[in-house]
CSV table of C-alpha atoms in Angstrom, one decimal:
chain,number,residue,atom,x,y,z
A,1,MET,CA,-34.0,33.8,-37.4
A,2,ARG,CA,-30.2,33.3,-37.6
A,3,GLN,CA,-28.3,33.1,-34.4
A,4,THR,CA,-25.4,35.1,-36.0
A,5,CYS,CA,-26.7,38.6,-36.6
A,6,ASP,CA,-25.0,41.4,-38.6
A,7,ALA,CA,-23.7,44.0,-36.4
A,8,ARG,CA,-25.5,46.5,-38.4
A,9,GLU,CA,-28.7,44.8,-37.0
A,10,MET,CA,-27.7,44.7,-33.3
A,11,SER,CA,-27.8,48.4,-32.7
A,12,GLY,CA,-31.3,48.6,-31.3
A,13,PRO,CA,-34.3,50.6,-32.4
A,14,SER,CA,-32.9,53.9,-31.3
A,15,ARG,CA,-30.3,53.9,-34.1
A,16,PRO,CA,-30.6,57.0,-36.2
A,17,GLY,CA,-30.6,55.1,-39.3
A,18,ILE,CA,-28.9,55.4,-42.7
A,19,VAL,CA,-28.6,58.8,-44.2
A,20,ASN,CA,-27.4,60.4,-47.5
A,21,GLY,CA,-27.6,57.1,-49.3
A,22,ASP,CA,-28.6,58.8,-52.7
A,23,ARG,CA,-26.2,61.8,-52.6
A,24,LYS,CA,-22.7,61.9,-54.2
A,25,HIS,CA,-21.1,63.5,-51.3
A,26,SER,CA,-22.5,64.5,-47.8
A,27,SER,CA,-21.3,67.1,-45.3
A,28,VAL,CA,-20.2,64.5,-42.9
A,29,ASN,CA,-16.9,65.2,-41.1
A,30,THR,CA,-14.3,63.0,-42.8
A,31,ALA,CA,-12.8,62.2,-39.4
A,32,ASP,CA,-15.8,60.1,-38.7
A,33,LEU,CA,-15.3,57.9,-41.8
A,34,ARG,CA,-12.7,55.2,-41.4
A,35,GLY,CA,-10.9,52.7,-43.8
A,36,ILE,CA,-8.3,50.1,-43.6
A,37,GLU,CA,-5.5,49.2,-46.0
A,38,ALA,CA,-5.7,45.8,-47.7
A,39,ARG,CA,-2.5,44.7,-46.2
A,40,ASP,CA,-3.5,45.6,-42.7
A,41,LEU,CA,-6.8,43.7,-43.0
A,42,LEU,CA,-5.0,40.7,-44.2
A,43,CYS,CA,-2.8,40.8,-41.2
A,44,VAL,CA,-5.6,41.3,-38.5
A,45,TRP,CA,-8.5,39.3,-40.1
A,46,PRO,CA,-10.4,37.3,-37.5
A,47,LEU,CA,-10.0,33.9,-38.9
A,48,LYS,CA,-12.4,32.2,-36.4
A,49,ARG,CA,-15.8,33.1,-35.0
A,50,ASP,CA,-14.6,32.7,-31.4
A,51,THR,CA,-11.9,35.3,-31.8
A,52,ARG,CA,-14.0,38.0,-33.1
A,53,ARG,CA,-14.9,39.5,-29.7
A,54,ARG,CA,-11.3,39.4,-28.4
A,55,SER,CA,-10.0,41.1,-31.5
A,56,HIS,CA,-12.6,43.8,-31.9
A,57,SER,CA,-10.6,46.7,-30.4
A,58,ASP,CA,-7.4,45.7,-32.3
A,59,LEU,CA,-9.3,45.6,-35.5
A,60,TYR,CA,-10.8,49.1,-35.1
A,61,LYS,CA,-7.4,50.5,-34.1
A,62,ARG,CA,-5.9,49.3,-37.4
A,63,SER,CA,-8.4,51.5,-39.4
A,64,LYS,CA,-7.7,55.1,-39.9
A,65,SER,CA,-9.7,58.2,-40.9
A,66,VAL,CA,-10.2,58.6,-44.6
A,67,GLU,CA,-11.8,61.1,-47.1
A,68,MET,CA,-12.5,58.4,-49.9
A,69,LEU,CA,-12.3,54.6,-50.2
A,70,HIS,CA,-11.3,52.5,-53.0
A,71,VAL,CA,-13.6,49.5,-52.1
A,72,PHE,CA,-16.6,49.0,-50.0
A,73,ILE,CA,-16.9,45.2,-49.1
A,74,SER,CA,-20.5,43.9,-48.7
A,75,HIS,CA,-21.0,40.5,-47.0
A,76,SER,CA,-23.2,38.4,-44.9
A,77,TRP,CA,-21.9,37.9,-41.4
A,78,SER,CA,-23.1,34.2,-41.4
A,79,ALA,CA,-20.8,33.3,-44.2
A,80,SER,CA,-17.6,31.5,-43.1
A,81,PRO,CA,-14.9,34.0,-42.0
A,82,LEU,CA,-12.3,31.6,-43.2
A,83,VAL,CA,-13.6,31.5,-46.7
A,84,LYS,CA,-14.1,35.3,-46.8
A,85,TYR,CA,-10.4,35.7,-45.7
A,86,ALA,CA,-9.3,33.2,-48.4
A,87,VAL,CA,-11.2,35.2,-51.0
A,88,LEU,CA,-9.6,38.6,-49.9
A,89,SER,CA,-6.1,37.0,-49.7
A,90,PHE,CA,-6.7,35.4,-53.1
A,91,ARG,CA,-7.5,38.9,-54.6
A,92,TYR,CA,-4.7,40.8,-53.1
A,93,ASN,CA,-2.0,38.1,-52.2
A,94,THR,CA,-1.7,36.1,-55.4
A,95,PRO,CA,1.5,37.7,-56.7
A,96,PHE,CA,3.3,37.2,-53.4
A,97,ALA,CA,1.9,33.6,-53.1
A,98,PHE,CA,3.3,32.6,-56.5
A,99,CYS,CA,6.8,34.3,-55.5
A,100,ALA,CA,6.8,32.3,-52.3
A,101,SER,CA,6.1,29.1,-54.2
A,102,PHE,CA,8.8,29.4,-56.8
A,103,LEU,CA,11.3,30.6,-54.1
A,104,THR,CA,10.5,27.4,-52.1
A,105,PHE,CA,11.0,25.4,-55.4
A,106,ILE,CA,14.4,27.0,-56.1
A,107,PHE,CA,15.5,26.3,-52.6
A,108,LEU,CA,14.5,22.7,-52.7
A,109,ARG,CA,16.0,22.0,-56.0
A,110,LEU,CA,19.3,23.5,-55.0
A,111,TRP,CA,19.2,21.3,-51.9
A,112,GLY,CA,18.6,18.2,-54.2
A,113,VAL,CA,15.1,17.3,-53.2
A,114,GLY,CA,13.1,14.9,-55.4
A,115,ASP,CA,10.1,15.7,-57.4
A,116,ALA,CA,7.5,14.5,-54.9
A,117,LEU,CA,8.7,16.7,-52.1
A,118,CYS,CA,9.2,19.7,-54.5
A,119,PHE,CA,5.5,19.4,-55.4
A,120,ILE,CA,4.6,19.4,-51.8
A,121,GLY,CA,6.9,22.3,-51.0
A,122,MET,CA,5.6,24.5,-53.8
A,123,TRP,CA,2.1,23.9,-52.5
A,124,ILE,CA,3.1,24.7,-49.0
A,125,GLY,CA,4.8,27.8,-50.2
A,126,LEU,CA,1.7,28.9,-52.2
A,127,VAL,CA,-0.6,28.3,-49.1
A,128,CYS,CA,1.8,30.1,-46.8
A,129,GLY,CA,2.0,33.1,-49.3
A,130,TYR,CA,-1.7,33.4,-49.0
A,131,LEU,CA,-1.9,33.1,-45.4
A,132,TRP,CA,1.0,35.4,-44.4
A,133,GLY,CA,1.3,37.5,-47.4
A,134,GLY,CA,-0.3,40.5,-45.9
A,135,ARG,CA,2.7,41.1,-43.7
A,136,ALA,CA,4.9,41.4,-46.9
A,137,SER,CA,2.3,43.1,-49.0
A,138,PHE,CA,2.7,46.6,-50.3
A,139,ASP,CA,-1.0,46.9,-51.3
A,140,ARG,CA,-2.4,50.1,-49.9
A,141,THR,CA,-5.9,49.8,-51.4
A,142,LEU,CA,-8.3,51.5,-48.8
A,143,LEU,CA,-11.2,49.2,-47.9
A,144,PHE,CA,-14.4,49.6,-45.9
A,145,PHE,CA,-14.9,46.4,-43.8
A,146,ASP,CA,-17.5,46.8,-41.2
A,147,GLN,CA,-15.7,44.9,-38.4
A,148,CYS,CA,-12.7,47.1,-38.7
A,149,CYS,CA,-14.3,50.4,-39.6
A,150,ILE,CA,-17.2,50.5,-37.2
A,151,HIS,CA,-16.5,50.3,-33.4
A,152,GLN,CA,-17.8,47.0,-32.0
A,153,ASP,CA,-17.3,47.5,-28.3
A,154,ASP,CA,-18.4,51.1,-27.7
A,155,GLU,CA,-22.2,51.3,-28.4
A,156,THR,CA,-22.3,55.0,-29.0
A,157,LYS,CA,-19.4,54.8,-31.5
A,158,LYS,CA,-21.1,51.8,-33.1
A,159,LEU,CA,-24.4,53.8,-33.6
A,160,GLU,CA,-22.4,56.6,-35.1
A,161,GLY,CA,-20.5,54.4,-37.6
A,162,ILE,CA,-23.7,52.6,-38.6
A,163,ARG,CA,-25.3,56.0,-39.1
A,164,HIS,CA,-22.7,56.9,-41.7
A,165,ILE,CA,-23.1,53.7,-43.9
A,166,GLY,CA,-24.6,55.8,-46.6
A,167,ASP,CA,-21.7,58.3,-46.5
A,168,TYR,CA,-19.2,55.4,-46.8
A,169,LEU,CA,-21.1,54.0,-49.9
A,170,THR,CA,-21.2,57.4,-51.6
A,171,ARG,CA,-17.4,57.9,-51.1
A,172,ALA,CA,-16.5,54.4,-52.3
A,173,GLU,CA,-15.0,54.0,-55.7
A,174,GLY,CA,-15.9,50.4,-56.0
A,175,PHE,CA,-18.2,47.9,-54.4
A,176,VAL,CA,-17.3,44.3,-53.9
A,177,ILE,CA,-19.9,41.6,-52.9
A,178,PHE,CA,-18.6,38.5,-51.0
A,179,TRP,CA,-21.3,36.4,-52.6
A,180,SER,CA,-22.6,33.6,-50.4
A,181,GLN,CA,-25.7,31.5,-50.6
A,182,ASP,CA,-27.6,33.8,-48.3
A,183,TYR,CA,-26.4,37.1,-49.6
A,184,ASN,CA,-29.6,38.2,-51.3
A,185,THR,CA,-31.7,37.1,-48.4
A,186,ARG,CA,-30.0,39.7,-46.0
A,187,LEU,CA,-31.9,43.0,-46.3
A,188,TRP,CA,-28.9,45.1,-45.0
A,189,CYS,CA,-26.7,43.6,-47.8
A,190,ILE,CA,-29.4,44.3,-50.5
A,191,PHE,CA,-29.8,47.9,-49.0
A,192,GLU,CA,-25.9,48.5,-49.3
A,193,LEU,CA,-26.0,47.5,-52.9
A,194,ALA,CA,-29.1,49.7,-53.6
A,195,CYS,CA,-27.4,52.8,-52.1
A,196,PHE,CA,-24.1,52.2,-54.0
A,197,LEU,CA,-25.9,51.6,-57.4
A,198,ARG,CA,-27.9,54.8,-56.9
A,199,VAL,CA,-24.9,56.9,-57.3
A,200,ASN,CA,-22.2,54.7,-59.0
A,201,GLY,CA,-23.9,52.3,-61.4
A,202,PRO,CA,-22.8,48.7,-62.0
A,203,ASP,CA,-19.6,49.4,-63.7
A,204,ASN,CA,-17.5,49.6,-60.5
A,205,LEU,CA,-19.2,46.5,-59.0
A,206,GLU,CA,-17.4,43.2,-58.6
A,207,VAL,CA,-18.8,39.9,-57.3
A,208,TRP,CA,-16.4,37.4,-55.5
A,209,PRO,CA,-18.4,34.2,-55.2
A,210,LEU,CA,-17.3,32.2,-52.1
A,211,PRO,CA,-18.6,28.8,-53.1
A,212,ILE,CA,-16.7,28.8,-56.4
A,213,LEU,CA,-13.4,29.5,-54.7
A,214,GLU,CA,-14.0,26.6,-52.2
A,215,HIS,CA,-14.7,24.2,-55.2
A,216,ARG,CA,-11.6,25.5,-57.0
A,217,PHE,CA,-9.3,25.0,-54.1
A,218,VAL,CA,-10.5,21.4,-53.7
A,219,ILE,CA,-9.9,20.7,-57.4
A,220,VAL,CA,-6.4,22.2,-57.4
A,221,LEU,CA,-5.7,20.1,-54.3
A,222,PHE,CA,-6.8,17.0,-56.0
A,223,HIS,CA,-4.7,17.9,-59.0
A,224,GLN,CA,-1.6,18.6,-56.9
A,225,CYS,CA,-1.9,15.4,-55.0
A,226,TYR,CA,-2.2,13.5,-58.3
A,227,TRP,CA,1.2,14.6,-59.3
A,228,VAL,CA,2.8,14.1,-56.0
A,229,VAL,CA,1.6,10.4,-56.1
A,230,PHE,CA,2.5,10.0,-59.6
A,231,SER,CA,6.1,11.3,-59.2
A,232,MET,CA,6.5,8.5,-56.5
A,233,LEU,CA,5.3,5.7,-58.8
A,234,HIS,CA,7.4,3.9,-61.3
A,235,HIS,CA,5.3,1.1,-62.6
A,236,PRO,CA,2.8,1.6,-65.5
A,237,HIS,CA,0.0,-0.5,-63.9
A,238,TYR,CA,0.1,1.6,-60.8
A,239,GLU,CA,0.1,4.7,-62.9
A,240,LEU,CA,-2.9,3.6,-64.8
A,241,LEU,CA,-4.7,2.8,-61.5
A,242,LEU,CA,-3.9,6.3,-60.4
A,243,ASP,CA,-5.3,7.8,-63.5
A,244,ILE,CA,-8.4,5.9,-63.1
A,245,VAL,CA,-8.9,6.8,-59.4
A,246,TYR,CA,-8.0,10.5,-60.0
A,247,THR,CA,-10.2,11.1,-63.0
A,248,THR,CA,-13.1,9.3,-61.4
A,249,VAL,CA,-12.9,11.3,-58.2
A,250,THR,CA,-12.4,14.8,-59.9
A,251,GLY,CA,-15.0,13.9,-62.6
A,252,LEU,CA,-17.7,12.9,-60.1
A,253,TYR,CA,-16.8,16.1,-58.1
A,254,CYS,CA,-17.1,18.4,-61.0
A,255,LEU,CA,-20.4,16.8,-62.3
A,256,PHE,CA,-22.2,16.0,-59.1
A,257,ILE,CA,-20.9,18.7,-56.6
A,258,GLU,CA,-19.5,21.7,-58.4
A,259,GLY,CA,-21.8,21.5,-61.4
A,260,ARG,CA,-24.9,21.6,-59.1
A,261,GLN,CA,-23.4,24.4,-57.1
A,262,ARG,CA,-23.0,26.6,-60.2
A,263,VAL,CA,-26.5,26.0,-61.2
A,264,ARG,CA,-27.8,26.9,-57.8
A,265,ILE,CA,-25.8,30.1,-57.7
A,266,GLN,CA,-27.3,31.1,-61.0
A,267,ARG,CA,-30.7,30.5,-59.5
A,268,ASP,CA,-29.9,32.5,-56.4
A,269,VAL,CA,-28.5,35.6,-58.0
A,270,ASN,CA,-31.6,36.0,-60.1
A,271,HIS,CA,-34.3,36.0,-57.5
A,272,LEU,CA,-35.0,38.7,-55.1
A,273,ASP,CA,-38.0,38.0,-52.9
A,274,LEU,CA,-39.1,40.6,-50.4
A,275,SER,CA,-40.7,38.0,-48.2
A,276,LYS,CA,-37.3,36.1,-47.9
A,277,LEU,CA,-35.3,39.3,-47.0
A,278,GLU,CA,-34.2,38.9,-43.3
A,279,CYS,CA,-33.6,41.7,-40.8
A,280,SER,CA,-33.4,41.1,-37.1
A,281,LEU,CA,-35.1,44.3,-36.0
A,282,ASP,CA,-38.5,45.4,-37.3
A,283,SER,CA,-37.5,49.0,-36.9
A,284,ASP,CA,-34.5,48.5,-39.3
A,285,ARG,CA,-36.6,46.8,-41.8
A,286,GLU,CA,-39.2,49.6,-41.9
A,287,MET,CA,-36.3,52.2,-42.1
A,288,ILE,CA,-34.6,50.3,-45.0
A,289,MET,CA,-37.6,49.8,-47.0
A,290,ALA,CA,-38.5,53.4,-46.7
A,291,HIS,CA,-35.2,54.5,-48.0
A,292,ILE,CA,-35.4,52.0,-50.9
A,293,ARG,CA,-38.8,53.4,-51.8
A,294,ARG,CA,-37.3,56.9,-51.6
A,295,MET,CA,-34.4,56.0,-53.9
A,296,TYR,CA,-36.2,53.8,-56.4
A,297,GLY,CA,-39.9,54.7,-56.1
A,298,GLY,CA,-40.8,51.2,-54.7
A,299,PHE,CA,-39.4,47.8,-53.9
A,300,ASP,CA,-40.8,46.4,-57.1
A,301,GLU,CA,-38.8,48.9,-59.1
A,302,PHE,CA,-35.6,48.2,-57.2
A,303,ARG,CA,-36.2,44.4,-57.5
A,304,SER,CA,-36.5,44.7,-61.3
A,305,PHE,CA,-33.4,46.9,-61.4
A,306,ALA,CA,-31.5,44.4,-59.2
A,307,GLU,CA,-32.6,41.4,-61.1
A,308,ASN,CA,-31.5,42.8,-64.3
A,309,LEU,CA,-28.1,43.6,-62.6
A,310,PHE,CA,-27.9,40.1,-61.1
A,311,ALA,CA,-28.5,38.7,-64.6
A,312,GLY,CA,-25.2,40.0,-65.7
A,313,PHE,CA,-23.2,38.7,-62.7
A,314,HIS,CA,-22.1,35.5,-64.4
A,315,HIS,CA,-20.9,37.4,-67.4
A,316,GLN,CA,-19.0,39.8,-65.2
A,317,TRP,CA,-17.2,36.9,-63.3
A,318,SER,CA,-15.5,36.1,-66.4
A,319,ILE,CA,-13.8,39.3,-67.1
A,320,ASN,CA,-12.7,40.8,-63.7
A,321,GLY,CA,-9.3,40.6,-62.0
A,322,TYR,CA,-10.5,38.1,-59.4
A,323,THR,CA,-11.4,35.6,-62.2
A,324,PHE,CA,-8.0,36.1,-63.8
A,325,ARG,CA,-6.3,35.2,-60.6
A,326,ASN,CA,-8.6,32.3,-60.3
A,327,ILE,CA,-7.4,31.0,-63.6
A,328,PHE,CA,-3.8,31.4,-62.6
A,329,VAL,CA,-4.2,29.5,-59.5
A,330,THR,CA,-6.1,26.8,-61.4
A,331,CYS,CA,-3.1,26.4,-63.6
A,332,PHE,CA,-0.7,26.3,-60.8
A,333,PRO,CA,-0.2,22.5,-60.7
A,334,SER,CA,0.5,22.7,-64.5
A,335,ILE,CA,3.1,25.2,-63.8
A,336,CYS,CA,4.7,23.0,-61.1
A,337,VAL,CA,4.6,20.0,-63.5
A,338,SER,CA,6.2,21.8,-66.3
A,339,VAL,CA,8.9,23.2,-64.2
A,340,LEU,CA,9.8,19.7,-62.7
A,341,ASN,CA,9.2,17.0,-65.4
A,342,GLY,CA,7.9,18.8,-68.6
A,343,ARG,CA,4.5,17.0,-68.6
A,344,ILE,CA,2.6,20.2,-69.6
A,345,LEU,CA,0.3,18.5,-72.0
A,346,THR,CA,-1.0,16.1,-69.5
A,347,ALA,CA,-1.4,18.8,-67.0
A,348,ALA,CA,-3.1,21.1,-69.5
A,349,THR,CA,-5.6,18.3,-70.4
A,350,ILE,CA,-6.5,17.8,-66.8
A,351,THR,CA,-6.9,21.6,-66.2
A,352,CYS,CA,-9.1,22.1,-69.3
A,353,GLY,CA,-11.0,18.8,-68.8
A,354,ARG,CA,-12.5,20.2,-65.6
A,355,THR,CA,-14.2,23.0,-67.4
A,356,VAL,CA,-15.2,20.8,-70.3
A,357,LEU,CA,-17.0,18.4,-67.7
A,358,LEU,CA,-18.8,21.5,-66.4
A,359,ILE,CA,-19.9,22.4,-69.9
A,360,CYS,CA,-21.0,18.9,-70.5
A,361,PHE,CA,-23.0,18.8,-67.2
A,362,TYR,CA,-24.8,22.0,-68.0
A,363,THR,CA,-25.6,21.0,-71.6
A,364,ILE,CA,-27.0,17.7,-70.4
A,365,THR,CA,-29.1,19.0,-67.7
A,366,TYR,CA,-30.4,22.0,-69.7
A,367,THR,CA,-31.3,19.8,-72.7
A,368,ALA,CA,-33.3,17.4,-70.6
A,369,VAL,CA,-35.3,20.1,-68.8
A,370,ARG,CA,-35.7,22.1,-72.1
A,371,LEU,CA,-37.2,19.0,-73.8
A,372,GLY,CA,-39.4,18.3,-70.8
A,373,TYR,CA,-37.7,15.0,-69.9
A,374,THR,CA,-38.0,15.3,-65.9
A,375,SER,CA,-39.1,11.8,-65.1
A,376,SER,CA,-37.2,9.6,-62.8
A,377,LEU,CA,-35.9,7.7,-65.9
A,378,ALA,CA,-34.7,10.9,-67.5
A,379,ARG,CA,-32.7,11.6,-64.3
A,380,ILE,CA,-31.1,8.1,-64.5
A,381,VAL,CA,-30.2,8.7,-68.2
A,382,CYS,CA,-28.6,12.1,-67.4
A,383,ARG,CA,-26.6,10.7,-64.6
A,384,SER,CA,-25.4,7.9,-66.8
A,385,LEU,CA,-24.3,10.4,-69.3
A,386,TYR,CA,-22.4,12.3,-66.6
A,387,LEU,CA,-20.5,9.1,-65.7
A,388,LEU,CA,-19.9,8.5,-69.4
A,389,CYS,CA,-18.3,12.0,-69.6
A,390,GLY,CA,-16.2,11.1,-66.6
A,391,VAL,CA,-15.0,8.0,-68.4
A,392,VAL,CA,-14.2,9.8,-71.6
A,393,HIS,CA,-12.3,12.4,-69.5
A,394,ALA,CA,-10.2,9.6,-67.7
A,395,ALA,CA,-9.5,8.0,-71.1
A,396,ALA,CA,-8.3,11.3,-72.6
A,397,ILE,CA,-6.0,12.0,-69.8
A,398,VAL,CA,-4.4,8.5,-69.9
A,399,TRP,CA,-4.0,8.8,-73.7
A,400,VAL,CA,-2.4,12.2,-73.6
A,401,ARG,CA,0.0,11.1,-70.8
A,402,HIS,CA,1.3,8.1,-72.7
A,403,VAL,CA,1.7,10.2,-75.9
A,404,GLU,CA,3.7,12.7,-73.9
A,405,SER,CA,5.7,10.1,-72.3
A,406,SER,CA,6.8,8.8,-75.6
A,407,PHE,CA,7.6,12.4,-76.7
A,408,LEU,CA,9.8,13.1,-73.6
A,409,GLU,CA,11.6,9.8,-74.1
A,410,ALA,CA,12.5,10.8,-77.7
A,411,THR,CA,13.4,14.4,-77.0
A,412,SER,CA,14.2,16.8,-74.1
A,413,TYR,CA,11.9,19.7,-73.4
A,414,THR,CA,13.2,23.3,-73.4
A,415,SER,CA,12.1,26.3,-71.5
A,416,GLU,CA,10.7,27.9,-74.7
A,417,TYR,CA,8.4,24.8,-75.0
A,418,ILE,CA,7.3,25.1,-71.5
A,419,VAL,CA,6.5,28.9,-71.7
A,420,ILE,CA,4.6,28.4,-75.1
A,421,CYS,CA,2.6,25.4,-73.6
A,422,LEU,CA,1.7,27.4,-70.5
A,423,ILE,CA,0.5,30.3,-72.5
A,424,ILE,CA,-1.6,28.2,-74.7
A,425,GLU,CA,-3.0,26.4,-71.7
A,426,MET,CA,-4.1,29.6,-69.9
A,427,GLY,CA,-5.6,30.8,-73.1
A,428,ALA,CA,-7.6,27.5,-73.6
A,429,VAL,CA,-8.8,27.8,-70.0
A,430,MET,CA,-9.9,31.4,-70.5
A,431,LEU,CA,-11.7,30.5,-73.7
A,432,LEU,CA,-13.5,27.5,-71.9
A,433,GLU,CA,-14.4,29.6,-69.0
A,434,LYS,CA,-15.8,32.2,-71.4
A,435,ALA,CA,-17.8,29.4,-73.1
A,436,LEU,CA,-19.2,28.3,-69.8
A,437,GLY,CA,-20.1,31.9,-68.9
A,438,LEU,CA,-21.9,32.4,-72.2
A,439,MET,CA,-24.0,29.2,-71.6
A,440,THR,CA,-25.2,30.7,-68.3
A,441,TYR,CA,-25.7,34.3,-69.6
A,442,PRO,CA,-28.2,35.6,-69.7
A,443,PRO,CA,-30.2,33.3,-67.2
A,444,HIS,CA,-32.8,31.4,-69.0
A,445,ALA,CA,-36.5,30.5,-67.8
A,446,TYR,CA,-35.4,26.9,-67.1
A,447,ILE,CA,-33.1,27.5,-64.1
A,448,LEU,CA,-35.6,26.7,-61.4
A,449,GLN,CA,-36.5,23.5,-63.2
A,450,MET,CA,-32.8,22.6,-63.6
A,451,CYS,CA,-32.2,23.2,-59.9
A,452,ASN,CA,-35.3,20.9,-59.1
A,453,PHE,CA,-33.9,18.3,-61.6
A,454,ILE,CA,-30.5,18.0,-60.2
A,455,ASP,CA,-31.7,18.0,-56.6
A,456,MET,CA,-34.0,15.0,-56.9
């Protein structure tokens, strides 16, 4: 059993339980239902686990009585609070973060700062915009987040808040899953999903995968550091060495870390096992299973429904607003480069190359498993092919950079050229992400074998 328990599982066996999970509106007094605006949640989010208890009262005071909610946030308490904050800020603070970054760039340029420091300044401006954007945000989206909307210090108020979880779900227009690796092993999380889908259906459901954002941040950081170092070098041999080091590191990261994580996520979202659903209290487990049986006729029926829904999660990730923001942030280093030195083609090749590497990883792994080549020799061959893809990726970036250098020496770039290239780049990234999504949708029968293949 995990040491970190969901507050919904800490209320004791005397808790009244969840009610009204399958009715569109209940007769509950709306004064008992609370929500918090996105901008307020971003300001008071507990970034560290050890600050949770000290900030509980302050968190609850920032929420207010509501009649309806825009979004119900479902999450596992064992997932990293910092990553969950990053995901929420990523969703609601991206416009402010981009504005902060460009204002920083304008200030540094007017001050006569060089390219390297401008790259660093734009990155710092972006990060600060995400960290403190809530204080300048005008987003009044009403959210349900249990730490803020259910009292954590007063046991009586906590029980009352937990008793109304079903009412929160029926009054929420949307449902957002902070997807972590243990999400579909938490019985309370699955129950929240079951209640919402009973009355709303899957159209208003979004999935924000935490692991993918972590990997995306690392890749963008690599990309930004590459351009910072590149802007300080003025010798072709050093630049070539930098290209080799950068492309090797990012290629191996995409192929051996991010690629594996994506395959594991696809496996996890498509398997719902009753024996693996964890709940700290037996009384809660019995109550939740009774409600699921009442709503769906049995757990097997709900599992079948949920697995069909999970099967579409990868497809849904490629079309929601969260993903579009993901693409914009992925292109952020390219935007910086285009503004500073016009090397938009090189930056676009780097950005698109990452997704191409993931497509190659998935294709090679799937082909080997599909054909039954799962021996140790087959794994060695596939890993050699991964490395070959990384070498080709590096060679492509070096070639494009030299071609673009010749072009920039012969002519000067214009703002129209930059804008057109950026539009083309973002369009290409969207198409490649869509292609990657189509390769993983619907899930195929070989996903478990693929996970075993890459883990050995």
